[in-house]
Coordinates of C-alpha atoms in Angstrom, one line a residue:
M1 CA 0.0 0.0 0.0
Q2 CA 1.1 3.5 -0.7
A3 CA 2.2 5.4 2.4
S4 CA -0.9 7.1 3.8
S5 CA 1.0 10.4 4.2
A6 CA 1.6 10.5 0.4
L7 CA -2.2 10.3 -0.2
V8 CA -3.1 13.5 1.6
S9 CA -1.2 16.8 1.6
S10 CA 0.1 18.2 4.9
D11 CA -1.5 21.6 3.9
D12 CA -5.0 19.9 3.7
L13 CA -4.5 18.2 7.0
Y14 CA -3.5 21.5 8.7
L15 CA -6.4 23.4 7.2
F16 CA -8.9 20.7 8.1
N17 CA -7.8 20.6 11.7
T18 CA -7.9 24.4 12.0
G19 CA -11.4 24.7 10.5
Q20 CA -10.2 26.2 7.2
L21 CA -10.4 23.4 4.6
F22 CA -13.5 24.7 2.9
R23 CA -13.5 22.1 0.1
A24 CA -12.7 19.2 2.3
Y25 CA -14.8 16.9 0.1
L26 CA -12.0 17.0 -2.5
T27 CA -9.7 15.4 0.0
F28 CA -11.8 13.3 2.3
G29 CA -14.1 10.4 1.3
A30 CA -13.7 8.0 -1.5
H31 CA -12.1 9.1 -4.8
A32 CA -11.3 6.8 -7.8
M33 CA -7.9 7.8 -9.0
E34 CA -4.5 6.5 -10.1
A35 CA -1.7 6.3 -7.6
A36 CA 1.8 4.9 -8.1
G37 CA 0.7 3.7 -11.6
Q38 CA -2.3 1.7 -10.3
R39 CA -6.0 2.4 -10.6
G40 CA -8.0 2.3 -7.4
V41 CA -9.8 4.3 -4.8
R42 CA -8.3 6.6 -2.3
F43 CA -10.1 6.7 1.1
V44 CA -9.5 9.4 3.6
L45 CA -11.3 9.5 7.0
W46 CA -11.4 11.6 10.2
A47 CA -11.6 9.4 13.2
P48 CA -9.0 10.5 15.8
N49 CA -10.1 8.2 18.6
A50 CA -10.3 5.0 16.6
R51 CA -7.8 2.3 17.4
E52 CA -8.0 0.7 14.0
A53 CA -9.8 1.7 10.7
F54 CA -10.7 -0.4 7.7
V55 CA -12.7 -0.1 4.5
V56 CA -15.0 -3.0 4.0
G57 CA -17.5 -3.9 1.3
D58 CA -18.6 -6.5 -1.2
F59 CA -14.9 -7.1 -2.0
C60 CA -14.3 -8.6 1.5
D61 CA -17.8 -9.8 2.5
W62 CA -18.2 -6.7 4.7
S63 CA -15.7 -7.9 7.2
S64 CA -12.2 -6.8 8.1
F65 CA -11.2 -10.2 9.5
D66 CA -9.7 -11.3 6.2
R67 CA -6.9 -8.8 6.1
S68 CA -5.9 -9.8 2.6
R69 CA -9.1 -8.4 1.2
A70 CA -10.2 -5.6 3.6
I71 CA -8.4 -2.3 3.2
A72 CA -6.6 -1.3 6.3
L73 CA -6.3 2.5 6.7
E74 CA -3.2 4.0 8.2
R75 CA -3.1 6.8 10.7
I76 CA -1.4 9.9 9.5
G77 CA 0.7 11.0 12.5
T78 CA -1.3 12.8 15.2
T79 CA -3.7 14.5 12.8
G80 CA -6.7 12.2 13.6
V81 CA -6.9 11.4 9.9
W82 CA -6.6 7.9 8.3
A83 CA -5.9 7.1 4.7
G84 CA -5.5 4.2 2.4
F85 CA -5.7 3.0 -1.2
G86 CA -7.8 0.2 -2.5
R87 CA -6.1 -1.2 -5.6
G88 CA -8.4 -2.5 -8.3
L89 CA -11.5 -0.8 -6.8
D90 CA -13.5 1.6 -9.0
E91 CA -16.7 3.5 -9.2
G92 CA -19.9 1.7 -8.2
C93 CA -18.1 -0.1 -5.3
R94 CA -20.2 -0.3 -2.2
Y95 CA -18.3 0.3 1.0
K96 CA -18.4 1.3 4.7
Y97 CA -15.8 2.1 7.3
E98 CA -15.2 -0.4 10.0
L99 CA -13.8 1.3 13.1
V100 CA -12.4 -0.3 16.2
D101 CA -12.8 2.0 19.2
A102 CA -10.7 2.2 22.3
R103 CA -12.7 -0.6 24.0
G104 CA -12.1 -2.9 21.0
E105 CA -15.8 -2.6 19.8
R106 CA -16.4 -2.6 16.1
R107 CA -18.8 -0.3 14.3
L108 CA -19.8 0.1 10.7
K109 CA -20.2 3.6 9.5
S110 CA -21.2 5.2 6.2
D111 CA -18.8 7.7 4.7
P112 CA -19.5 11.2 6.1
F113 CA -18.1 12.5 2.8
G114 CA -19.6 9.9 0.5
F115 CA -21.1 11.2 -2.7
R116 CA -23.7 8.6 -3.0
S117 CA -25.6 6.1 -0.8
E118 CA -27.5 3.0 -1.5
L119 CA -31.3 3.2 -1.7
R120 CA -32.8 3.0 1.8
P121 CA -33.2 0.9 3.8
N122 CA -29.6 -0.1 2.8
T123 CA -27.0 2.3 4.1
A124 CA -23.7 1.6 2.4
S125 CA -21.8 4.4 0.6
V126 CA -21.1 4.0 -3.1
V127 CA -17.9 5.2 -4.8
T128 CA -19.1 7.9 -7.3
S129 CA -17.6 10.6 -9.5
L130 CA -19.6 13.8 -9.8
S131 CA -17.6 15.2 -12.8
R132 CA -19.3 13.5 -15.7
Y133 CA -22.4 15.6 -16.2
E134 CA -22.1 18.2 -19.0
W135 CA -23.7 21.4 -17.7
R136 CA -25.5 23.7 -20.1
D137 CA -26.4 26.5 -17.7
G138 CA -23.4 28.7 -18.4
D139 CA -25.6 31.7 -19.4
W140 CA -27.5 31.5 -16.1
M141 CA -24.4 31.1 -14.0
E142 CA -22.9 34.2 -15.6
R143 CA -26.0 36.2 -15.5
K144 CA -26.7 35.7 -11.8
K145 CA -23.2 37.0 -11.0
R146 CA -24.3 40.4 -12.4
S147 CA -27.6 40.7 -10.5
A148 CA -28.0 41.3 -6.8
P149 CA -31.3 39.8 -5.4
Y150 CA -32.4 42.7 -3.3
D151 CA -34.1 44.8 -6.0
K152 CA -35.2 41.8 -8.1
P153 CA -38.5 39.9 -7.9
M154 CA -38.4 36.7 -5.9
L155 CA -41.3 34.2 -5.9
I156 CA -40.2 30.9 -4.4
Y157 CA -42.1 27.7 -4.9
E158 CA -41.3 25.4 -2.0
A159 CA -41.5 21.7 -2.9
H160 CA -41.0 18.2 -1.5
L161 CA -39.9 16.2 -4.4
G162 CA -41.3 12.9 -3.1
S163 CA -44.9 14.2 -2.8
W164 CA -45.3 16.9 -5.4
R165 CA -46.8 14.3 -7.7
M166 CA -47.0 10.6 -6.8
D167 CA -48.8 8.0 -8.8
A168 CA -48.2 5.3 -6.1
P169 CA -46.2 5.2 -2.9
E170 CA -43.2 3.7 -4.7
P171 CA -41.3 4.4 -6.8
F172 CA -41.0 8.2 -6.5
R173 CA -40.8 10.3 -9.6
G174 CA -37.2 10.6 -10.6
Y175 CA -35.0 13.7 -10.8
G176 CA -35.2 13.5 -14.6
Q177 CA -38.9 13.3 -14.8
L178 CA -39.2 16.2 -12.3
A179 CA -36.8 18.1 -14.5
R180 CA -39.5 18.2 -17.1
E181 CA -42.7 18.2 -15.1
L182 CA -41.9 20.4 -12.1
V183 CA -39.8 22.9 -14.0
D184 CA -42.4 23.3 -16.7
Y185 CA -45.1 23.8 -14.1
V186 CA -43.1 26.3 -12.0
R187 CA -42.2 28.3 -15.2
D188 CA -45.9 28.4 -16.3
M189 CA -47.0 29.6 -12.9
G190 CA -44.4 32.4 -13.0
Y191 CA -42.2 31.5 -10.0
T192 CA -38.6 32.7 -10.0
H193 CA -37.2 30.0 -7.8
I194 CA -37.8 26.4 -6.6
E195 CA -36.8 25.6 -3.1
V196 CA -36.6 21.9 -2.4
L197 CA -36.8 20.3 1.1
P198 CA -33.5 18.7 2.1
L199 CA -32.0 16.3 -0.4
A200 CA -29.0 15.1 1.5
E201 CA -29.4 11.3 2.2
H202 CA -31.7 10.4 5.1
P203 CA -33.0 7.1 6.3
L204 CA -36.6 8.0 7.0
D205 CA -39.0 9.3 4.4
R206 CA -41.2 10.9 7.0
S207 CA -38.4 13.1 8.3
W208 CA -38.7 15.0 4.9
G209 CA -34.9 15.1 4.8
Y210 CA -34.4 17.0 8.1
Q211 CA -32.6 14.1 9.8
T212 CA -29.6 13.5 7.7
T213 CA -26.9 10.8 7.6
G214 CA -25.2 11.5 4.2
Y215 CA -24.4 15.2 4.0
Y216 CA -22.6 14.9 0.7
A217 CA -24.9 12.3 -0.9
A218 CA -28.0 13.5 -2.9
T219 CA -30.7 11.1 -1.8
S220 CA -30.9 8.1 -4.0
R221 CA -34.7 8.0 -3.7
Y222 CA -35.1 10.0 -6.8
G223 CA -32.2 8.6 -8.8
P224 CA -28.5 9.1 -9.3
P225 CA -26.6 12.4 -8.7
E226 CA -26.6 13.2 -12.5
G227 CA -30.4 13.2 -12.2
L228 CA -30.3 16.1 -9.7
M229 CA -27.8 17.9 -11.9
E230 CA -30.2 17.6 -14.8
L231 CA -33.1 19.0 -12.7
V232 CA -31.0 22.0 -11.6
D233 CA -29.6 22.5 -15.2
C234 CA -33.1 22.4 -16.7
A235 CA -34.4 24.9 -14.2
H236 CA -31.5 27.3 -14.9
R237 CA -32.1 27.0 -18.6
S238 CA -35.7 27.9 -18.0
G239 CA -34.7 31.0 -16.0
I240 CA -35.5 29.5 -12.6
G241 CA -33.2 29.4 -9.6
V242 CA -32.9 26.4 -7.3
L243 CA -32.6 26.7 -3.6
L244 CA -31.9 23.9 -1.1
D245 CA -33.1 23.4 2.4
W246 CA -29.8 22.8 4.4
V247 CA -29.7 21.2 7.8
G248 CA -26.5 22.3 9.5
G249 CA -27.8 22.4 13.0
H250 CA -28.4 18.8 13.9
F251 CA -28.1 15.2 12.7
C252 CA -30.0 11.9 13.4
K253 CA -28.8 9.2 15.6
D254 CA -28.9 6.2 13.2
E255 CA -26.1 3.8 13.9
H256 CA -24.5 4.1 10.5
G257 CA -24.4 7.9 10.7
L258 CA -22.3 10.5 12.6
R259 CA -23.3 9.7 16.1
L260 CA -20.4 8.4 18.3
F261 CA -18.6 8.1 15.0
D262 CA -15.3 6.7 16.3
G263 CA -16.7 5.5 19.6
T264 CA -16.6 9.0 21.1
P265 CA -18.7 12.2 20.6
L266 CA -16.9 13.4 17.5
Y267 CA -19.3 15.5 15.5
E268 CA -21.5 16.2 18.6
P269 CA -20.6 17.9 21.9
A270 CA -19.3 15.7 24.7
D271 CA -21.8 17.2 27.1
Y272 CA -25.1 15.4 26.5
R273 CA -27.0 18.5 27.6
R274 CA -25.6 20.4 24.7
A275 CA -25.6 17.5 22.3
E276 CA -29.2 16.3 22.6
K277 CA -32.1 17.9 20.7
P278 CA -35.0 16.4 22.6
L279 CA -37.7 18.1 20.4
W280 CA -36.5 16.2 17.4
G281 CA -34.6 13.3 18.9
T282 CA -31.4 14.4 17.1
L283 CA -27.9 15.6 18.1
A284 CA -26.4 19.0 17.7
F285 CA -23.1 19.6 15.9
D286 CA -20.1 20.7 18.0
F287 CA -19.8 24.1 16.3
G288 CA -16.6 25.0 18.2
K289 CA -14.6 22.0 16.8
P290 CA -12.5 23.2 13.9
Q291 CA -12.9 19.9 12.0
V292 CA -16.7 20.1 12.3
Q293 CA -16.5 23.6 10.8
S294 CA -14.5 22.3 7.9
F295 CA -17.0 19.5 7.4
L296 CA -20.1 21.8 7.4
I297 CA -18.7 24.8 5.6
S298 CA -17.3 22.5 2.9
N299 CA -20.8 20.9 2.7
A300 CA -22.5 24.2 2.1
L301 CA -20.0 25.0 -0.7
F302 CA -20.3 21.5 -2.1
W303 CA -23.9 21.9 -3.1
L304 CA -23.1 25.2 -4.8
D305 CA -20.0 23.7 -6.5
A306 CA -21.2 20.2 -7.6
Y307 CA -24.9 20.8 -8.1
H308 CA -24.9 24.5 -9.1
I309 CA -27.4 25.2 -6.3
D310 CA -28.2 29.0 -6.1
G311 CA -28.6 29.3 -2.4
L312 CA -29.3 27.6 0.9
R313 CA -32.2 28.0 3.3
V314 CA -30.4 27.3 6.6
D315 CA -32.9 25.3 8.8
A316 CA -33.6 25.8 12.5
V317 CA -31.3 28.7 13.2
A318 CA -33.1 29.5 16.4
S319 CA -32.3 26.1 17.7
M320 CA -28.6 26.6 16.8
I321 CA -28.0 29.9 18.5
D322 CA -29.9 29.1 21.8
L323 CA -28.2 26.6 24.0
N324 CA -31.5 25.8 25.7
F325 CA -33.9 25.8 22.8
D326 CA -36.9 23.6 23.7
K327 CA -34.9 21.9 26.5
P328 CA -36.2 20.9 30.0
D329 CA -34.7 22.6 33.0
S330 CA -32.6 19.5 33.7
M331 CA -30.7 20.1 30.4
R332 CA -30.2 23.8 30.6
T333 CA -26.6 25.1 30.3
A334 CA -25.0 28.6 30.1
N335 CA -22.2 30.1 28.0
R336 CA -19.1 31.5 29.6
Y337 CA -20.9 34.8 30.3
G338 CA -23.8 33.1 32.0
G339 CA -26.2 33.6 29.1
S340 CA -28.0 31.1 26.9
E341 CA -26.6 32.2 23.5
D342 CA -24.5 29.6 21.8
I343 CA -21.4 31.7 21.2
E344 CA -19.7 29.0 19.1
A345 CA -22.8 28.5 16.9
L346 CA -23.0 32.2 16.3
A347 CA -19.4 32.3 15.3
F348 CA -19.9 29.4 13.0
L349 CA -22.8 31.0 11.2
R350 CA -20.8 34.1 10.7
K351 CA -17.9 32.1 9.3
L352 CA -20.3 30.0 7.1
N353 CA -21.8 33.1 5.5
E354 CA -18.5 34.9 5.1
T355 CA -17.0 31.8 3.3
V356 CA -20.0 31.2 1.1
F357 CA -20.1 34.8 0.0
L358 CA -16.4 34.9 -0.5
Y359 CA -16.7 32.2 -3.2
Y360 CA -20.3 32.9 -4.3
P361 CA -21.1 36.5 -3.6
E362 CA -24.3 36.2 -5.7
S363 CA -25.7 33.3 -3.5
L364 CA -28.8 33.4 -1.4
M365 CA -28.2 32.5 2.3
M366 CA -31.6 32.5 4.0
A367 CA -32.1 32.0 7.8
E368 CA -35.1 30.1 8.9
D369 CA -35.1 31.8 12.3
S370 CA -38.0 32.2 14.7
S371 CA -36.0 34.0 17.3
S372 CA -35.7 37.8 17.9
Y373 CA -32.0 37.7 17.6
P374 CA -31.0 41.0 15.9
A375 CA -29.0 41.8 12.8
V376 CA -29.4 38.3 11.2
T377 CA -29.1 39.8 7.7
S378 CA -26.5 42.5 8.6
P379 CA -22.9 42.0 7.5
T380 CA -20.6 40.3 9.9
Y381 CA -18.3 43.3 10.0
L382 CA -21.1 45.2 11.6
G383 CA -21.8 42.5 14.1
G384 CA -24.5 40.7 12.1
L385 CA -24.8 37.0 11.3
G386 CA -24.2 37.7 7.6
F387 CA -27.2 36.1 6.0
N388 CA -28.8 38.1 3.2
Y389 CA -32.4 37.0 3.9
K390 CA -34.4 35.9 6.9
W391 CA -37.8 34.2 7.0
N392 CA -40.3 36.6 8.6
M393 CA -41.9 34.2 11.0
G394 CA -43.6 37.0 13.0
W395 CA -45.5 38.2 10.0
M396 CA -46.5 34.7 9.1
N397 CA -47.8 33.9 12.6
D398 CA -49.7 37.2 13.0
M399 CA -51.3 37.0 9.5
L400 CA -52.4 33.4 9.8
R401 CA -53.9 34.2 13.2
Y402 CA -55.7 37.2 11.7
M403 CA -56.9 35.3 8.7
E404 CA -58.2 32.4 10.8
T405 CA -60.3 34.9 12.8
D406 CA -63.9 35.3 11.7
P407 CA -64.4 38.5 9.8
A408 CA -66.9 39.8 12.3
R409 CA -64.2 39.7 15.0
R410 CA -61.3 41.1 12.9
P411 CA -61.7 44.7 14.0
A412 CA -60.6 43.7 17.5
C413 CA -57.3 42.3 16.1
H414 CA -56.6 44.8 13.4
S415 CA -53.1 45.4 14.7
L416 CA -52.1 41.8 13.7
V417 CA -52.1 43.0 10.1
T418 CA -50.4 46.3 10.6
F419 CA -47.7 45.5 13.2
S420 CA -45.3 44.0 10.7
M421 CA -44.6 47.4 9.2
H422 CA -43.0 48.5 12.5
Y423 CA -40.1 46.1 11.9
A424 CA -40.4 45.4 8.1
Y425 CA -37.0 47.0 7.4
S426 CA -35.0 45.7 10.4
E427 CA -34.0 42.7 8.3
N428 CA -34.1 41.6 4.6
Y429 CA -37.2 39.5 4.9
I430 CA -38.9 36.6 3.0
L431 CA -42.6 36.2 3.8
P432 CA -42.9 32.4 4.1
L433 CA -46.1 30.3 3.7
S434 CA -44.2 27.1 4.1
H435 CA -44.7 23.4 4.6
D436 CA -44.5 23.9 8.4
E437 CA -47.8 25.7 8.4
V438 CA -49.8 23.0 6.7
V439 CA -48.9 19.8 8.6
H440 CA -49.4 18.3 12.1
G441 CA -53.0 19.3 12.5
K442 CA -52.5 22.9 11.5
R443 CA -54.7 22.5 8.4
S444 CA -54.1 23.7 4.9
L445 CA -54.0 27.4 4.1
L446 CA -57.5 27.1 2.5
N447 CA -58.9 25.2 5.4
K448 CA -57.6 27.7 7.9
M449 CA -59.8 30.4 6.3
P450 CA -63.2 31.0 8.1
G451 CA -66.7 30.9 6.7
S452 CA -68.5 29.0 4.0
Y453 CA -66.8 27.0 1.3
E454 CA -66.9 30.0 -1.0
E455 CA -65.8 32.4 1.7
K456 CA -62.7 30.3 2.3
F457 CA -61.6 30.8 -1.2
S458 CA -62.4 34.6 -1.0
N459 CA -60.4 34.9 2.1
L460 CA -57.4 33.0 0.6
R461 CA -57.4 35.1 -2.5
L462 CA -57.5 38.2 -0.3
F463 CA -54.7 36.9 1.8
Y464 CA -52.5 36.1 -1.2
G465 CA -53.2 39.6 -2.6
Y466 CA -52.1 41.3 0.7
W467 CA -49.1 38.9 1.0
M468 CA -48.0 39.7 -2.6
T469 CA -48.1 43.5 -2.1
H470 CA -46.5 43.5 1.4
P471 CA -42.8 44.4 1.4
G472 CA -40.6 41.3 1.3
K473 CA -39.8 38.4 -1.0
K474 CA -42.4 35.6 -1.2
L475 CA -42.4 31.8 -0.6
L476 CA -45.4 29.5 -1.0
F477 CA -45.5 25.7 -0.4
M478 CA -46.7 23.5 -3.1
G479 CA -50.5 23.0 -3.2
G480 CA -51.2 26.4 -1.8
E481 CA -51.5 27.7 -5.4
F482 CA -54.6 25.7 -6.1
G483 CA -56.2 25.6 -2.7
Q484 CA -55.1 22.2 -1.4
F485 CA -57.9 21.5 1.0
D486 CA -56.4 18.7 3.1
E487 CA -53.1 19.1 5.0
W488 CA -50.0 18.2 3.2
K489 CA -49.7 14.4 3.1
D490 CA -46.0 13.6 2.8
A491 CA -46.7 10.0 1.9
A492 CA -49.0 10.9 -1.0
G493 CA -49.1 13.3 -3.9
L494 CA -50.8 16.6 -3.9
D495 CA -54.5 16.5 -4.6
W496 CA -54.2 17.5 -8.3
D497 CA -57.7 16.0 -9.0
L498 CA -59.1 19.1 -7.2
L499 CA -58.4 21.1 -10.4
R500 CA -61.5 19.4 -11.9
Y501 CA -63.5 21.6 -9.5
P502 CA -64.0 25.2 -10.6
L503 CA -63.0 27.0 -7.5
H504 CA -59.7 25.2 -7.2
D505 CA -58.9 25.7 -10.9
S506 CA -59.9 29.3 -10.5
M507 CA -57.6 29.7 -7.5
R508 CA -54.6 28.3 -9.6
R509 CA -55.4 30.8 -12.4
Y510 CA -55.7 33.6 -9.9
V511 CA -52.3 32.8 -8.3
R512 CA -50.7 32.6 -11.8
D513 CA -52.2 36.0 -12.7
L514 CA -51.2 37.5 -9.3
N515 CA -47.6 36.2 -9.9
R516 CA -47.6 37.8 -13.3
I517 CA -48.7 41.1 -12.0
Y518 CA -46.0 40.9 -9.3
L519 CA -43.3 40.2 -11.9
E520 CA -44.4 43.0 -14.2
R521 CA -44.6 45.7 -11.5
S522 CA -41.3 46.8 -10.2
A523 CA -43.0 48.7 -7.4
L524 CA -43.9 45.4 -5.8
W525 CA -40.3 44.3 -5.4
E526 CA -37.6 46.8 -6.4
N527 CA -37.8 48.8 -3.2
D528 CA -38.6 45.9 -0.8
H529 CA -35.9 46.8 1.8
R530 CA -36.3 50.5 2.0
A531 CA -39.0 52.4 3.9
S532 CA -39.5 54.6 0.8
G533 CA -41.0 51.7 -1.0
F534 CA -44.2 51.6 1.2
E535 CA -46.7 54.1 2.4
W536 CA -49.9 53.6 4.2
I537 CA -52.9 55.3 2.7
D538 CA -55.3 54.3 5.5
V539 CA -54.0 52.1 8.3
N540 CA -56.6 52.9 11.0
N541 CA -59.8 51.7 9.5
A542 CA -60.3 48.9 11.9
A543 CA -64.0 49.4 12.1
Q544 CA -64.5 48.4 8.5
S545 CA -61.5 46.1 8.3
V546 CA -60.2 47.9 5.2
L547 CA -56.5 48.6 4.7
S548 CA -55.0 50.6 1.9
F549 CA -51.4 51.4 1.0
L550 CA -49.0 52.3 -1.7
R551 CA -46.0 50.4 -3.1
V552 CA -43.4 52.6 -4.9
D553 CA -40.4 51.7 -7.1
K554 CA -36.9 52.9 -6.4
Q555 CA -37.2 56.0 -8.5
G556 CA -40.5 57.0 -6.9
E557 CA -42.1 57.1 -10.4
R558 CA -44.2 53.9 -10.5
S559 CA -46.6 52.8 -7.9
V560 CA -49.3 50.3 -7.1
V561 CA -52.3 51.2 -4.9
A562 CA -53.6 48.3 -2.9
A563 CA -57.0 48.2 -1.2
C564 CA -57.9 45.2 1.0
N565 CA -61.3 44.6 2.5
F566 CA -61.0 41.9 5.2
S567 CA -64.7 42.2 6.1
R568 CA -67.9 40.4 4.8
Q569 CA -69.4 43.9 4.2
S570 CA -69.1 45.2 0.7
Y571 CA -69.0 49.0 0.1
P572 CA -70.5 50.1 -3.2
V573 CA -68.8 53.5 -2.8
Y574 CA -65.4 53.7 -1.1
R575 CA -63.2 56.8 -1.4
L576 CA -59.5 56.2 -1.4
G577 CA -56.8 58.9 -1.2
V578 CA -54.2 59.0 -3.9
S579 CA -51.1 61.2 -4.5
R580 CA -51.5 61.9 -8.2
P581 CA -54.2 63.2 -10.5
G582 CA -55.3 61.4 -13.6
T583 CA -56.7 58.0 -14.5
Y584 CA -56.1 54.8 -12.4
R585 CA -56.4 51.5 -14.1
L586 CA -57.5 48.3 -12.4
L587 CA -54.7 45.7 -12.3
L588 CA -56.3 43.0 -10.1
N589 CA -59.7 42.3 -8.7
S590 CA -59.7 39.1 -6.6
D591 CA -63.6 39.1 -6.6
R592 CA -63.7 38.4 -10.4
E593 CA -66.2 35.7 -11.3
D594 CA -63.6 33.8 -13.3
Y595 CA -61.5 33.7 -10.1
G596 CA -64.4 32.2 -8.2
G597 CA -65.6 35.5 -6.7
A598 CA -69.0 37.1 -6.7
G599 CA -68.2 39.2 -9.8
T600 CA -68.9 42.6 -8.3
P601 CA -68.7 45.0 -11.2
I602 CA -65.5 47.1 -10.9
P603 CA -64.7 49.7 -13.5
D604 CA -61.5 49.1 -15.5
C605 CA -60.5 52.8 -14.9
V606 CA -61.4 55.5 -12.4
H607 CA -60.4 59.2 -12.4
A608 CA -58.9 60.9 -9.5
A609 CA -60.9 63.8 -8.2
D610 CA -59.7 67.0 -6.5
V611 CA -61.2 65.7 -3.3
P612 CA -58.7 65.4 -0.4
M613 CA -58.8 62.1 1.4
H614 CA -56.5 60.2 3.8
G615 CA -54.0 63.1 3.8
K616 CA -53.7 63.0 0.0
A617 CA -54.6 65.9 -2.4
Y618 CA -56.7 63.6 -4.6
S619 CA -58.9 60.6 -4.3
I620 CA -60.6 57.9 -6.3
E621 CA -64.1 56.5 -5.7
I622 CA -64.3 52.7 -6.1
P623 CA -66.5 49.8 -5.2
M624 CA -65.0 47.7 -2.4
P625 CA -66.2 44.1 -2.6
A626 CA -66.3 42.0 0.5
L627 CA -63.3 39.8 1.3
A628 CA -61.4 41.2 -1.7
V629 CA -58.3 42.9 -2.8
L630 CA -58.1 45.5 -5.6
L631 CA -54.8 46.7 -7.1
W632 CA -54.6 50.0 -9.1
A633 CA -52.0 51.9 -11.1
A634 CA -51.9 55.2 -12.7
D635 CA -52.9 54.7 -16.3
N636 CA -49.6 56.0 -17.7
E637 CA -47.8 53.3 -15.8
G638 CA -47.7 50.2 -18.1
P639 CA -45.9 47.0 -17.3
D640 CA -42.3 47.8 -16.5
A641 CA -40.6 44.4 -16.0
G642 CA -40.3 41.3 -18.0

């Protein structure tokens, strides 16, 4: 066997052990290559507390006892790293690491850096190259480098690949089929991005990917790695970005995974109070350990490098930065200052974002954070965490609570709708209507709405209209666009048959038209993160549950007037203050009959009168249908975006 020290550079070992090897996957794991004139596979493993380490697989009947067939790895000095070369092995070889711990116990582990895993329930790693796919998305990759996201439209369609469409429980639709069907659908609906629930390998379907074992292996449920590349490539060539839900906060306890990897708490903290995540039955990463930093930061870059992913939604940030998140009193700990903030996790997140933006400054790094921790989207040099977007969980909770309230009682909780504007510019926000809100007994968005069957649809159209015009980028979970009535069923496909019913098909067409209006009107997204992009017209009309406001573009030249009636009472004559004279053209009426509404007649155009109202010099007189949203623009303001 070639000397292990010759298989790994001393620079890589140093950088890995100091938390600075940011593409560790190029060194660690299994790589088919030629060494000393022979073809084979190089294996590199971090297991500092193992007494012995072997690679086993089909080639040795999965046992290290036959030393002539198993591959014995050699320890490289005191680095904690093992390496070896399997002569004659090649791609497609199934393997695991067999580690002998300090007590002499043997454990079989999948490769933490493995690029492919067997189809569950099997758990072996598979030697795989990721360099064969011929990418055709060069135009997209260059174009996105020249375009910052802040003043661009962002409509994210969140999808779980296994249950978007499902003809039967098994097999799932493959990556290649989804590259055609899902991408075509998303493009037709007008979304700018697809965000997929975690795709790193995971043993349990029902975890949705949030309990990971193979951080570098795209799940084999939907096919080989090249299939995922095809899906991303197809999306890019259709002008659609792809975002990945990334779980860097915790990992599952399955025996073949990271838990007690070399017989000791290696990836997790040694103190069980800090390691355990009782809410999910998982283990936290030890963010202060340099090698764990190399592992995780390399993984974030890996998805952007190997799969051309456009950004990561970092899951469960609140659970990472709070040592005592959802823990009983018996497990509470404190940092060195006596507080509950996880100082090491905060430092890791800053380092993660700094590194990602160093290599991919055009990326999206989005924090799913339900905490009130400040400056999540501020630069690290100003003391922030360095993300460029944060999910606005406060807005989501307030609005769902408000929309679930019967319209007769909405005047008493009017502030739930208006409160978000007090902090709308404290972070760069995404307004999420995600999978978390339509599972575990929470009901679908449509079924959250109060009232009769028809009123549920009216309320949801109204809600979507308000959501689309509120400052912040948008995210909607699959099925919400056509009014999925049942909760999301992760073991079955969406209820596409509902589109045979007029109200559901009308809802889908309404959402598509709403998306189109959003994309065409720069006032609805260009100035999302500046107070100059929003102005209340009438914020105080709680008695009638009517809200009106103005969205304005960056130059202050183009605007959209939004009027939302959250009550069951229609108002045949409603006067609305406007800033400019002239004619105002109707952009959207959610009460249209072909959207499933009552069809209240609304004029296509209205003329501003010299009648002061709502502190404005002019006003327009419009009908205001019940449970409806109307959007208007000055007649000389045609579509301004493509």
